[in-house]
Coordinates of C-alpha atoms in Angstrom, one line a residue:
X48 CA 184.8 26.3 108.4
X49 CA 186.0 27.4 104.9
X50 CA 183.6 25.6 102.3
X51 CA 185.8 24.0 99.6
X52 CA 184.3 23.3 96.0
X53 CA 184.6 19.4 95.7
X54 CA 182.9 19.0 92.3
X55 CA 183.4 21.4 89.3
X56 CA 181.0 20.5 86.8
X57 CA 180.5 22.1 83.2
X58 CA 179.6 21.6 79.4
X59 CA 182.5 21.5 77.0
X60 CA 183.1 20.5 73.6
X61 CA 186.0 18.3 73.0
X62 CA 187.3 20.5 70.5
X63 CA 187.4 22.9 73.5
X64 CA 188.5 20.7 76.1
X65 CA 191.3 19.1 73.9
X66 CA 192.2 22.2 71.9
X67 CA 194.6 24.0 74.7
X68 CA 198.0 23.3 76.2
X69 CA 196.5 20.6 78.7
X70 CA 197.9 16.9 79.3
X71 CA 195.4 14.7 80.3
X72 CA 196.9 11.4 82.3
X73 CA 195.3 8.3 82.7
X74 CA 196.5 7.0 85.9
X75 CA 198.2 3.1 86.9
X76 CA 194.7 2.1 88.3
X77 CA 193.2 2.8 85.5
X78 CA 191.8 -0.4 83.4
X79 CA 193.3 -1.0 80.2
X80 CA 192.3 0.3 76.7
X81 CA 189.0 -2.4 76.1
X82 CA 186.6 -0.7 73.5
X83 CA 185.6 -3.0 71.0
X84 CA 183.7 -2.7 67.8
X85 CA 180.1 -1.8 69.8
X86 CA 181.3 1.0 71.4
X87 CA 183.3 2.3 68.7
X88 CA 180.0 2.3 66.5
X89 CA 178.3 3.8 69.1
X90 CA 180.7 6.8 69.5
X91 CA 180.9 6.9 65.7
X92 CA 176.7 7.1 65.4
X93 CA 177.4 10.5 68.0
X94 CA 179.9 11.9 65.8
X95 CA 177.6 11.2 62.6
X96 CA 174.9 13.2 64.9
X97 CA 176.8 16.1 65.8
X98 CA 178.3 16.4 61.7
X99 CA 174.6 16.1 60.5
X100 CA 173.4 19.1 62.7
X101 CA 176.7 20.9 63.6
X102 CA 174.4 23.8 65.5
X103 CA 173.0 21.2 67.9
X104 CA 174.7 20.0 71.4
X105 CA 175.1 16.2 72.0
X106 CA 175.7 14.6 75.5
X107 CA 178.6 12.3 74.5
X108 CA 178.9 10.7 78.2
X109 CA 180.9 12.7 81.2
X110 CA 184.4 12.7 81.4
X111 CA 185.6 12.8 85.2
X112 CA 189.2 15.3 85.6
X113 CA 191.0 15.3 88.6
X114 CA 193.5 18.1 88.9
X115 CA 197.2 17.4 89.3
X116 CA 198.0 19.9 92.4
X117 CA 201.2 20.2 90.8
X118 CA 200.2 22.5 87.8
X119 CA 196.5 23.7 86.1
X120 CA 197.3 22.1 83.1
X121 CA 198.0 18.6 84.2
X122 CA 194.9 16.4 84.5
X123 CA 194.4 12.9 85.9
X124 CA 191.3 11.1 83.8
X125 CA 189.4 9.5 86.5
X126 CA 186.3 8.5 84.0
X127 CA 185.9 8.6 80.3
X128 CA 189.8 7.4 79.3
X129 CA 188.2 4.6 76.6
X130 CA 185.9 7.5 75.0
X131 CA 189.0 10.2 75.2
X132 CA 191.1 7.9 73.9
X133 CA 189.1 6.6 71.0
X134 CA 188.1 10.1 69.8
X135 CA 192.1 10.6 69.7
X136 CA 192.4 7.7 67.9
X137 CA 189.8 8.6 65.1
X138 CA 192.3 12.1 64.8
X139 CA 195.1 10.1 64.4
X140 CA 193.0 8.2 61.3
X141 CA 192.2 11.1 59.6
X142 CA 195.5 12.4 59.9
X143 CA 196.8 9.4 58.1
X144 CA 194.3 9.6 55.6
X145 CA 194.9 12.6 54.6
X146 CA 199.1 11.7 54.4
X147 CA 197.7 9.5 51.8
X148 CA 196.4 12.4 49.7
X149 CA 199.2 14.3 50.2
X150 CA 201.2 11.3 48.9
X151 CA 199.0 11.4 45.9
X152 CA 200.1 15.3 45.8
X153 CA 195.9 16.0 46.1
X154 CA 196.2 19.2 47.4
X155 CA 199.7 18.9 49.0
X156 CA 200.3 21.9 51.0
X157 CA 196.9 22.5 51.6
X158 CA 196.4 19.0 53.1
X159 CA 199.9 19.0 55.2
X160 CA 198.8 22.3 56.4
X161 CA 195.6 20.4 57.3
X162 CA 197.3 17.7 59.3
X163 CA 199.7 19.9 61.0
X164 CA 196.4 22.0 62.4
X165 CA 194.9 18.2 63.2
X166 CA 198.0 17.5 65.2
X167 CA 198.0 20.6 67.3
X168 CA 194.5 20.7 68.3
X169 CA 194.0 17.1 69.2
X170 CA 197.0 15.2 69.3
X171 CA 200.4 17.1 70.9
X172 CA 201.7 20.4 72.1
X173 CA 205.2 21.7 71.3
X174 CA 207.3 23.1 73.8
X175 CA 208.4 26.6 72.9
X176 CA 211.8 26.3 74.3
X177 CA 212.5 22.0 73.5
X178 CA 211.0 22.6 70.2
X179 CA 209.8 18.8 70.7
X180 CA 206.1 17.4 70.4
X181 CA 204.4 16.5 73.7
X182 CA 201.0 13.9 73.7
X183 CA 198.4 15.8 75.1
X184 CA 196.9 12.3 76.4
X185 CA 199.0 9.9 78.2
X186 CA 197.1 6.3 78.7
X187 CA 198.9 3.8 81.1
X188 CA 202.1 1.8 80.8
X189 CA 200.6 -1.0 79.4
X190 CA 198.7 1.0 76.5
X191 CA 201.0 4.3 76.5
X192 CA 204.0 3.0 73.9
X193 CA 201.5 1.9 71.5
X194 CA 199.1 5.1 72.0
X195 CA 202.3 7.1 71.2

């Protein structure tokens, strides 16, 4: 009998997991978005960890991928959809933070240049041929619209 690798395990940034034309899916069984303010100032404390020694590795909890079947670059988000989601959402703020400096024309193009990188690496893909922006994480129905 044919052995057949059932768990694929590895160490990944999520710059590196995020930064590449992958859509990650949370599935309809999935519980809702539920993160409150605890676990958002914990994630935030490993962030502050990681900026303050930017060398050093930090285990931010595993994230659990199945893969589609259908195509290598569609993923279903078995575990770690409220930390994926939340480190999205923290993009999404900085983005709009820096819209406001560009409003106050600080820096204009270097800043929309800034949040068009942002957008790219953490946020959505564009289609070559549609020309149109894709999420690169998809939560469920009941979160997805306002994620979006």
């Amino acid at each position: 009998m044919a052995r057949i690798n059932l768990l694929d395990t590895r160490t990944t940034s999520f710059g590196d997991l995020i930064s590449n034309d992958k859509i990650y899916r949370v599935p309809p069984f999935q519980r809702d978005y539920s993160w409150n303010e605890e676990n958002w100032e914990d994630l935030w404390q490993d962030i502050l960890v990681l900026h303050s020694n930017s060398d050093s590795s930090h285990y931010m909890g595993a994230l659990v991928l199945q893969s589609s079947g259908t195509s290598d670059k569609e993923f279903t988000i078995i575990d770690g959809q409220q930390r994926l989601a939340t480190l999205s959402i923290i993009a999404i703020a900085v983005i709009e933070k820096i819209q406001k400096l560009v409003e106050r024309e600080e820096q204009k193009e270097a800043n929309q240049e800034r949040q068009e990188i942002l957008k790219r690496t953490y946020l959505s893909d564009r289609d070559p041929r549609s020309l149109r922006y894709s999420s690169k994480i998809l939560l469920n129905e009941n979160n997805n619209d306002f994620y979006q």
